[in-house]
Coordinates of C-alpha atoms in Angstrom, one line a residue:
M6 CA 23.3 -8.9 6.8
K7 CA 22.2 -12.4 5.9
K8 CA 19.0 -12.1 8.0
F9 CA 18.3 -8.7 6.4
L10 CA 18.8 -10.1 2.9
A11 CA 16.6 -13.1 3.7
L12 CA 13.8 -10.8 4.7
L13 CA 14.1 -8.8 1.5
L14 CA 14.0 -12.0 -0.6
A15 CA 10.9 -13.2 1.3
A16 CA 9.2 -9.9 0.6
I17 CA 10.1 -9.8 -3.1
M18 CA 8.7 -13.3 -3.7
V19 CA 5.2 -12.0 -3.0
F20 CA 5.5 -8.5 -4.3
S21 CA 4.2 -7.8 -7.8
F22 CA 3.9 -4.6 -9.7
V23 CA 0.3 -4.0 -10.7
A24 CA 0.1 -2.5 -14.2
C25 CA -2.8 -2.4 -16.7
N26 CA -1.6 -5.8 -18.0
G27 CA -0.3 -4.5 -21.2
G28 CA -3.4 -2.3 -21.8
G29 CA -5.0 0.9 -20.8
K30 CA -3.6 4.4 -21.5
D31 CA -0.2 3.3 -20.3
D32 CA 0.2 1.5 -23.7
A33 CA 0.3 4.7 -25.7
T34 CA 3.2 5.0 -28.1
P35 CA 6.3 6.7 -26.8
T36 CA 6.1 10.5 -26.7
P37 CA 7.2 11.9 -30.1
S38 CA 9.9 14.5 -30.2
Q39 CA 8.6 17.8 -29.1
G40 CA 11.6 19.8 -30.2
E41 CA 9.7 21.5 -33.0
E42 CA 6.1 21.4 -31.7
N43 CA 6.9 22.8 -28.3
P44 CA 10.3 24.6 -28.6
T45 CA 11.8 25.7 -25.3
G46 CA 12.9 28.9 -26.9
T47 CA 14.1 32.0 -25.1
E48 CA 11.6 34.5 -26.2
V49 CA 9.2 33.7 -23.3
D50 CA 10.5 32.8 -19.8
L51 CA 8.4 30.0 -18.5
T52 CA 10.6 29.2 -15.5
E53 CA 8.8 31.4 -13.0
G54 CA 12.0 32.4 -11.4
G55 CA 13.6 29.0 -11.8
K56 CA 10.8 26.9 -10.4
F57 CA 10.1 25.2 -13.8
M58 CA 12.0 24.2 -16.8
N59 CA 11.7 26.7 -19.7
F60 CA 9.4 24.3 -21.4
P61 CA 5.6 24.3 -21.9
G62 CA 3.2 22.2 -19.8
V63 CA 1.8 18.9 -20.9
N64 CA -0.1 19.6 -24.1
G65 CA 0.1 23.3 -23.5
D66 CA -1.4 23.2 -19.9
D67 CA 0.7 25.5 -17.9
N68 CA -0.4 23.8 -14.7
L69 CA 1.5 20.7 -15.7
K70 CA 5.0 22.0 -16.3
L71 CA 8.2 20.2 -15.6
Q72 CA 9.9 21.0 -12.3
A73 CA 13.4 22.5 -12.6
F74 CA 16.4 20.9 -10.9
H75 CA 19.6 22.9 -10.3
N76 CA 22.2 20.5 -9.0
F77 CA 22.6 17.5 -11.4
K78 CA 25.9 15.7 -10.4
S79 CA 26.0 13.9 -13.7
D80 CA 24.3 13.8 -17.1
V81 CA 23.5 10.1 -16.5
V82 CA 20.7 8.6 -14.5
T83 CA 21.4 5.0 -13.2
I84 CA 18.4 2.7 -12.7
L85 CA 18.3 -0.8 -11.4
Y86 CA 15.4 -2.7 -13.0
T87 CA 14.0 -6.1 -12.4
S88 CA 13.2 -8.2 -15.5
D89 CA 9.4 -8.1 -14.8
L90 CA 9.4 -4.4 -13.9
T91 CA 10.6 -2.1 -16.7
P92 CA 8.4 1.0 -17.0
D93 CA 7.9 2.7 -20.3
P94 CA 9.4 6.2 -20.3
L95 CA 12.9 5.1 -21.5
D96 CA 12.4 7.1 -24.7
F97 CA 10.8 10.2 -23.2
D98 CA 12.3 13.2 -24.9
A99 CA 11.9 15.5 -22.0
L100 CA 14.4 13.6 -20.0
R101 CA 16.9 13.7 -22.8
D102 CA 16.1 17.0 -24.6
V103 CA 14.9 19.2 -21.7
Y104 CA 16.8 17.9 -18.7
G105 CA 19.8 16.8 -20.9
L106 CA 20.0 13.4 -19.2
S107 CA 20.6 9.9 -20.5
L108 CA 19.8 6.6 -18.9
E109 CA 22.1 3.8 -17.8
T110 CA 20.1 0.7 -16.8
T111 CA 21.0 -2.5 -15.1
V112 CA 18.4 -5.3 -15.4
V113 CA 18.4 -8.3 -13.0
G114 CA 16.0 -11.1 -12.2
N115 CA 13.3 -10.3 -9.6
M116 CA 14.9 -12.6 -7.0
E117 CA 18.4 -11.1 -7.6
A118 CA 17.4 -7.5 -7.1
P119 CA 18.0 -7.2 -3.3
T120 CA 21.4 -8.9 -3.5
K121 CA 22.4 -6.7 -6.5
F122 CA 21.1 -3.5 -4.8
L123 CA 23.0 -4.2 -1.6
S124 CA 26.1 -5.0 -3.5
M125 CA 25.9 -1.8 -5.5
Y126 CA 25.1 0.2 -2.4
M127 CA 27.9 -1.2 -0.3
G128 CA 30.3 -0.7 -3.2
G129 CA 29.5 3.0 -3.3
E130 CA 27.6 2.7 -6.6
A131 CA 23.9 3.0 -5.4
P132 CA 21.6 3.5 -8.4
D133 CA 19.6 6.7 -8.6
V134 CA 16.3 4.7 -8.9
Y135 CA 15.6 1.3 -7.4
P136 CA 12.4 -0.7 -7.9
N137 CA 10.3 -1.5 -4.8
S138 CA 10.9 -5.1 -4.1
G139 CA 8.5 -5.2 -1.2
G140 CA 11.3 -4.8 1.4
Y141 CA 11.5 -1.1 1.3
L142 CA 10.5 -0.5 5.0
A143 CA 13.6 -2.3 6.2
L144 CA 15.7 -0.3 3.7
V145 CA 14.2 3.0 4.9
N146 CA 14.8 2.1 8.6
K147 CA 18.4 1.2 7.8
G148 CA 19.0 4.5 6.0
Y149 CA 19.4 2.9 2.6
L150 CA 16.6 4.9 1.1
E151 CA 15.7 8.6 1.3
P152 CA 12.3 10.3 0.6
W153 CA 11.4 11.5 -2.9
D154 CA 9.9 14.7 -1.5
K155 CA 13.5 15.8 -0.5
Y156 CA 13.8 16.5 -4.2
I157 CA 10.3 16.6 -5.8
D158 CA 7.7 19.2 -5.1
F159 CA 4.5 17.2 -4.9
S160 CA 2.4 20.4 -4.5
L161 CA 2.9 21.2 -8.2
G162 CA 0.1 20.6 -10.7
L163 CA 1.9 17.7 -12.3
W164 CA 1.1 15.5 -9.3
A165 CA -2.4 16.8 -8.4
D166 CA -4.3 13.8 -9.6
L167 CA -2.0 11.5 -7.5
T168 CA -2.3 13.4 -4.2
N169 CA -4.4 10.8 -2.4
S170 CA -2.1 8.0 -3.6
I171 CA 1.1 9.8 -2.6
E172 CA -0.2 10.6 0.8
A173 CA -1.5 7.0 1.3
V174 CA 2.1 5.7 1.1
R175 CA 3.7 8.4 3.2
Y176 CA 5.9 6.7 5.9
N177 CA 7.8 8.2 8.8
G178 CA 7.1 11.7 7.4
G179 CA 8.4 11.1 3.9
V180 CA 7.3 9.7 0.5
Y181 CA 9.5 6.7 -0.2
L182 CA 7.4 5.1 -2.9
L183 CA 6.6 6.8 -6.2
D184 CA 5.0 6.1 -9.5
G185 CA 3.7 7.9 -12.5
I186 CA 0.3 6.3 -12.2
N187 CA -1.9 4.6 -9.6
A188 CA -3.0 1.1 -10.5
R189 CA -6.7 0.6 -10.0
W190 CA -7.2 -2.3 -12.3
D191 CA -9.1 -4.8 -10.2
M192 CA -12.8 -4.9 -10.9
V193 CA -16.1 -6.7 -11.1
W194 CA -16.8 -8.1 -14.6
W195 CA -20.5 -8.6 -15.3
N196 CA -22.4 -10.1 -18.2
A197 CA -25.0 -7.6 -19.5
D198 CA -26.7 -10.1 -21.7
L199 CA -27.3 -12.5 -18.8
F200 CA -28.7 -9.7 -16.7
A201 CA -31.0 -8.6 -19.5
E202 CA -32.3 -12.1 -20.1
A203 CA -33.1 -12.5 -16.4
G204 CA -34.7 -9.1 -16.2
V205 CA -32.6 -8.4 -13.1
K206 CA -31.4 -5.0 -11.8
T207 CA -27.8 -4.6 -12.9
P208 CA -24.6 -3.5 -11.1
Q209 CA -24.6 -0.4 -13.2
E210 CA -28.1 0.5 -12.2
Y211 CA -27.2 0.2 -8.6
Y212 CA -24.1 2.2 -9.1
D213 CA -25.9 5.0 -11.0
E214 CA -28.3 5.4 -8.0
G215 CA -25.4 5.5 -5.6
N216 CA -26.1 2.1 -4.1
W217 CA -23.4 -0.2 -5.4
T218 CA -22.5 -1.8 -2.1
W219 CA -21.6 -5.2 -0.6
D220 CA -25.4 -5.7 -0.1
T221 CA -26.4 -5.0 -3.7
F222 CA -23.5 -7.1 -5.0
R223 CA -24.8 -10.0 -2.9
Q224 CA -28.3 -9.3 -4.2
C225 CA -27.1 -9.4 -7.8
A226 CA -25.5 -12.8 -7.2
L227 CA -28.6 -14.2 -5.5
D228 CA -30.9 -12.9 -8.3
M229 CA -28.7 -14.2 -11.1
Q230 CA -27.9 -17.7 -9.8
V231 CA -29.9 -20.3 -11.7
D232 CA -30.3 -24.0 -10.7
S233 CA -33.4 -25.0 -12.5
D234 CA -33.2 -28.7 -11.7
S235 CA -32.2 -28.1 -8.1
D236 CA -29.3 -30.6 -8.4
G237 CA -26.9 -28.2 -6.5
I238 CA -25.0 -27.5 -9.7
P239 CA -26.2 -24.1 -11.1
E240 CA -26.5 -23.6 -14.8
I241 CA -25.6 -20.0 -14.1
W242 CA -23.5 -19.0 -11.1
G243 CA -24.0 -15.7 -9.3
C244 CA -20.4 -14.9 -9.1
A245 CA -16.8 -16.0 -8.8
I246 CA -14.5 -14.2 -6.4
D247 CA -10.9 -14.7 -7.2
D248 CA -9.8 -11.8 -5.0
N249 CA -11.1 -12.8 -1.5
C250 CA -10.2 -9.4 -0.2
V251 CA -12.8 -7.7 -2.4
F252 CA -14.9 -6.6 0.5
I253 CA -11.9 -5.7 2.8
Y254 CA -10.7 -3.0 0.4
G255 CA -14.0 -1.3 0.7
T256 CA -13.5 -0.6 4.4
G257 CA -10.5 1.6 3.7
K258 CA -8.3 -0.8 5.7
E259 CA -6.0 -3.6 4.6
F260 CA -4.7 -6.4 6.8
I261 CA -1.7 -4.2 7.5
T262 CA -1.6 -0.4 7.5
I263 CA 1.6 1.6 7.1
N264 CA 1.0 4.9 8.9
P265 CA 2.5 8.3 7.9
D266 CA 4.2 8.6 11.3
G267 CA 6.3 5.5 10.7
T268 CA 4.2 3.0 12.8
V269 CA 2.7 -0.1 11.2
E270 CA -0.7 -1.4 12.3
N271 CA -1.7 -5.0 12.4
N272 CA -5.4 -4.9 11.6
L273 CA -6.3 -8.6 12.0
K274 CA -8.5 -7.9 15.0
S275 CA -10.1 -4.8 13.7
A276 CA -13.9 -4.5 13.2
E277 CA -13.4 -3.6 9.5
I278 CA -11.4 -6.7 8.7
A279 CA -13.9 -8.8 10.6
R280 CA -16.8 -7.4 8.6
G281 CA -15.0 -7.9 5.3
V282 CA -13.9 -11.4 6.0
Q283 CA -17.3 -12.4 7.4
F284 CA -19.3 -11.0 4.5
Y285 CA -17.2 -13.1 2.1
I286 CA -17.5 -16.2 4.2
D287 CA -21.3 -15.8 4.4
M288 CA -21.6 -15.5 0.6
V289 CA -19.7 -18.7 0.2
T290 CA -21.2 -20.8 3.0
K291 CA -24.7 -19.4 3.6
D292 CA -25.7 -18.0 0.2
G293 CA -23.8 -20.6 -1.9
V294 CA -23.5 -18.2 -4.8
V295 CA -19.7 -18.1 -5.1
Y296 CA -18.3 -20.5 -7.7
D297 CA -15.4 -22.3 -6.1
G298 CA -13.5 -23.6 -9.2
N299 CA -10.3 -22.1 -10.6
D300 CA -11.7 -21.7 -14.1
G301 CA -14.1 -18.8 -13.4
R302 CA -12.8 -16.8 -16.4
D303 CA -13.7 -19.6 -18.7
L304 CA -17.1 -19.9 -17.1
F305 CA -17.7 -16.2 -17.6
A306 CA -16.6 -16.5 -21.3
A307 CA -19.1 -19.3 -21.8
G308 CA -22.0 -17.3 -20.4
K309 CA -22.4 -19.4 -17.3
L310 CA -21.2 -16.8 -14.7
A311 CA -23.0 -13.5 -14.0
M312 CA -20.2 -11.7 -12.2
N313 CA -16.4 -12.3 -12.0
V314 CA -14.3 -10.5 -9.5
G315 CA -10.7 -10.1 -10.8
G316 CA -8.2 -8.1 -12.8
A317 CA -8.2 -6.2 -16.0
W318 CA -6.1 -8.9 -17.5
Y319 CA -9.1 -11.3 -17.4
R320 CA -10.2 -9.6 -20.6
A321 CA -7.9 -11.8 -22.7
T322 CA -10.2 -14.7 -21.9
F323 CA -13.4 -13.4 -23.4
P324 CA -12.7 -11.0 -26.4
D325 CA -16.0 -12.1 -28.0
L326 CA -18.0 -10.9 -25.0
I327 CA -16.1 -7.6 -25.2
K328 CA -16.8 -7.2 -29.0
S329 CA -20.5 -7.9 -28.5
G330 CA -20.7 -5.4 -25.6
A331 CA -21.8 -8.1 -23.1
A332 CA -18.8 -7.8 -20.9
K333 CA -19.0 -4.8 -18.6
I334 CA -16.9 -3.6 -15.7
I335 CA -17.6 -1.8 -12.4
P336 CA -15.5 -1.0 -9.4
Y337 CA -15.5 -3.2 -6.3
P338 CA -18.6 -2.6 -4.3
A339 CA -18.5 0.0 -1.5
D340 CA -18.7 -0.9 2.2
P341 CA -22.1 0.4 3.3
Q342 CA -20.6 1.4 6.6
A343 CA -17.5 3.2 5.3
D344 CA -17.2 7.0 5.3
K345 CA -15.9 7.1 1.7
Y346 CA -15.9 5.0 -1.5
Y347 CA -12.6 3.1 -1.2
V348 CA -11.0 1.2 -4.1
K349 CA -8.1 -1.2 -4.2
E350 CA -4.9 0.4 -5.4
S351 CA -1.3 -0.5 -5.9
F352 CA 1.1 2.4 -6.0
G353 CA 4.8 3.0 -6.0
W354 CA 7.3 1.0 -8.0
A355 CA 10.2 3.3 -7.5
T356 CA 12.4 4.1 -4.4
K357 CA 15.2 6.6 -4.0
P358 CA 18.5 5.1 -2.7
S359 CA 20.4 7.4 -0.4
G360 CA 24.0 8.3 -1.4
S361 CA 23.4 7.8 -5.1
A362 CA 25.7 9.6 -7.6
N363 CA 23.0 11.8 -9.1
P364 CA 20.0 12.1 -6.8
E365 CA 18.3 15.0 -8.6
G366 CA 18.8 13.1 -11.8
G367 CA 16.7 10.2 -10.3
A368 CA 14.0 12.8 -9.3
A369 CA 14.0 14.3 -12.8
Y370 CA 13.5 10.8 -14.2
M371 CA 10.3 10.3 -12.1
V372 CA 9.1 13.8 -13.0
A373 CA 9.7 13.1 -16.7
A374 CA 7.9 9.7 -16.4
R375 CA 4.8 11.5 -14.9
Y376 CA 4.9 14.1 -17.6
N377 CA 5.2 11.4 -20.3
K378 CA 2.2 9.6 -18.9
L379 CA 0.0 12.7 -19.0
F380 CA 1.2 13.6 -22.5
A381 CA 0.3 10.2 -23.8
D382 CA -3.1 10.2 -22.2
N383 CA -4.1 13.6 -23.7
D384 CA -2.2 14.0 -26.9
P385 CA -4.8 15.4 -29.4
E386 CA -3.2 13.5 -32.3
N387 CA -3.4 10.2 -30.5
L388 CA -6.9 10.8 -29.3
A389 CA -8.1 11.7 -32.8
K390 CA -6.5 8.5 -34.2
E391 CA -7.9 6.4 -31.4
A392 CA -11.4 7.7 -32.0
E393 CA -11.4 6.1 -35.5
Y394 CA -10.3 2.6 -34.3
T395 CA -12.5 -0.3 -35.2
I396 CA -13.4 -2.7 -32.4
D397 CA -10.6 -5.1 -33.4
E398 CA -8.1 -2.2 -33.3
Q399 CA -9.5 -1.1 -30.0
I400 CA -8.9 -4.6 -28.5
E401 CA -5.4 -4.7 -30.1
A402 CA -4.5 -1.3 -28.6
W403 CA -6.1 -1.7 -25.1
G404 CA -7.2 -5.3 -24.7
W405 CA -10.8 -4.2 -24.6
S406 CA -13.2 -1.7 -26.2
K407 CA -12.8 2.1 -26.1
E408 CA -16.1 2.2 -24.2
I409 CA -14.6 0.1 -21.4
E410 CA -11.3 1.9 -21.6
D411 CA -13.0 5.3 -21.1
Y412 CA -15.3 3.9 -18.4
C413 CA -12.3 2.6 -16.4
W414 CA -10.5 6.0 -16.4
D415 CA -13.6 8.0 -15.8
V416 CA -15.2 5.9 -13.0
F417 CA -12.3 4.1 -11.3
Y418 CA -10.3 7.3 -11.1
A419 CA -13.1 9.7 -10.2
S420 CA -12.2 12.3 -7.6
D421 CA -14.4 10.8 -4.9
R422 CA -12.6 7.4 -5.1
Y423 CA -10.1 6.9 -2.3
P424 CA -7.3 4.3 -2.3
T425 CA -6.9 1.4 0.0
T426 CA -3.3 0.8 -0.8
V427 CA -2.2 -2.8 -0.9
V428 CA 0.8 -3.3 1.5
S429 CA 0.2 -6.6 3.2
N430 CA 2.2 -8.3 0.4
F431 CA 5.3 -6.6 1.8
F432 CA 4.9 -8.8 4.8
S433 CA 4.1 -12.1 3.0
I434 CA 0.7 -12.3 4.7
T435 CA -0.4 -15.0 2.2
D436 CA 1.6 -17.3 4.5
W437 CA -1.6 -17.3 6.6
W438 CA -4.1 -17.4 3.7
G439 CA -5.4 -20.8 4.6
E440 CA -6.2 -19.9 8.2
I441 CA -7.7 -16.5 7.2
W442 CA -10.0 -17.7 4.3
F443 CA -10.7 -21.4 4.8
T444 CA -10.7 -22.0 8.5
P445 CA -13.8 -19.8 9.0
Q446 CA -15.6 -21.8 6.3
T447 CA -15.4 -24.9 8.6
G448 CA -17.4 -23.1 11.3
T449 CA -14.6 -21.6 13.4
P450 CA -15.5 -18.0 14.4
W451 CA -13.4 -15.3 12.8
S452 CA -12.6 -13.9 16.2
T453 CA -10.9 -17.2 17.1
V454 CA -8.9 -17.2 13.8
A455 CA -7.9 -13.6 14.3
E456 CA -6.6 -14.3 17.8
E457 CA -4.5 -17.1 16.6
V458 CA -3.1 -15.4 13.5
Y459 CA -2.6 -11.9 15.0
P460 CA 0.6 -12.6 17.0
Q461 CA 2.2 -14.4 14.1
V462 CA 1.6 -11.5 11.8
Q463 CA 2.8 -9.1 14.5
A464 CA 6.0 -11.0 14.8
R465 CA 6.5 -10.8 11.0
I466 CA 5.9 -7.0 11.1
E467 CA 8.5 -6.5 13.8
E468 CA 11.0 -8.7 12.1
I469 CA 10.6 -6.7 8.8
L470 CA 10.8 -3.4 10.5
E471 CA 13.9 -4.3 12.4
G472 CA 15.6 -5.9 9.4

């Protein structure tokens, strides 16, 4: 047990829930009471023989109705939260008014979660919902977790937009990780004013012609870098890359892959990882267009950086560029050799403990959370109000402009975007970050680095799986 707990603690130290950093459409106000607007009523039977609750679909869309559950063991849903992971739908009326359930929450520190969970589980008081701390594979293998699809029908319309994400985290035949939204909020920020001044083809122009790839990203960086006095210190840098894995995600592979059949792949020696790492190394060492400081966001805000690879949360550093329309976003560039356009994604904050007191209640909570998300995104009243926001109100509501907000949801979540799900953090792969990202910069071939790191990562994988 001590060894198992130590592994869980190691995993939780590197796991972080990726959300839209306090912005995006997840920030909509809690769903208002629908008791009068959408009465369940008894005049019309909406259940389709008991498949759904007798309640209209999201904003009247019958394809987005609430799944019915028929075996609640209690009218209470118990949830163990961590202090940095407390999703929004606590006040969702459908959970309370339609399913007739209330919430009982326990909040602990992030590092305390594994200990608290095991204590509750062993004491016969497993919560109905438990946050993914990064050690969920060991929990699955030990029988502490059960799949969500034992209770939730993911073929229903409510989940249609998340099908690719749900299937991407399938493990050993089941869906053990779940969320109401897939997080795709890592991007390339670019300064439209700088590109216009230079008369250089922009990332958006490449994207619009279906040619936003690693190669055109590199070309933009080369075209935009300015060192007018040739002193080796550019007045304008081509790019800053805070996420070294920016090219790896485009391959459709991560350093580690969790397969649907329950196997786990170590991809350190794969051709895809080799290409992604080498492209980054070449941009740093051969092209010299990657700013190597830790203040890239400030440099971007000052108009001295053409492109900045990072998260949505970077927006807080340069509100003036957002107000002026200079700050633009675009997805990570596509791998020109990949079969699809893959984007970085984090998905799945919630797991389902086995043997909990109210398993269908936990499932109803997740269904209600998904319904709430879709309601908030498409509520006509909210949309009409948002359409009248001034730019300052837009930034207050979302952290950026409505133009960027809409672009993010339209482009990053387009139907032809496929997820490369981030899972290597479950295995603390950052322990080898120095060898992976810096040793090749000294001239050591990637193949040599991969051969040295591969067995160490493999040992970590086996250790985690065995618990």
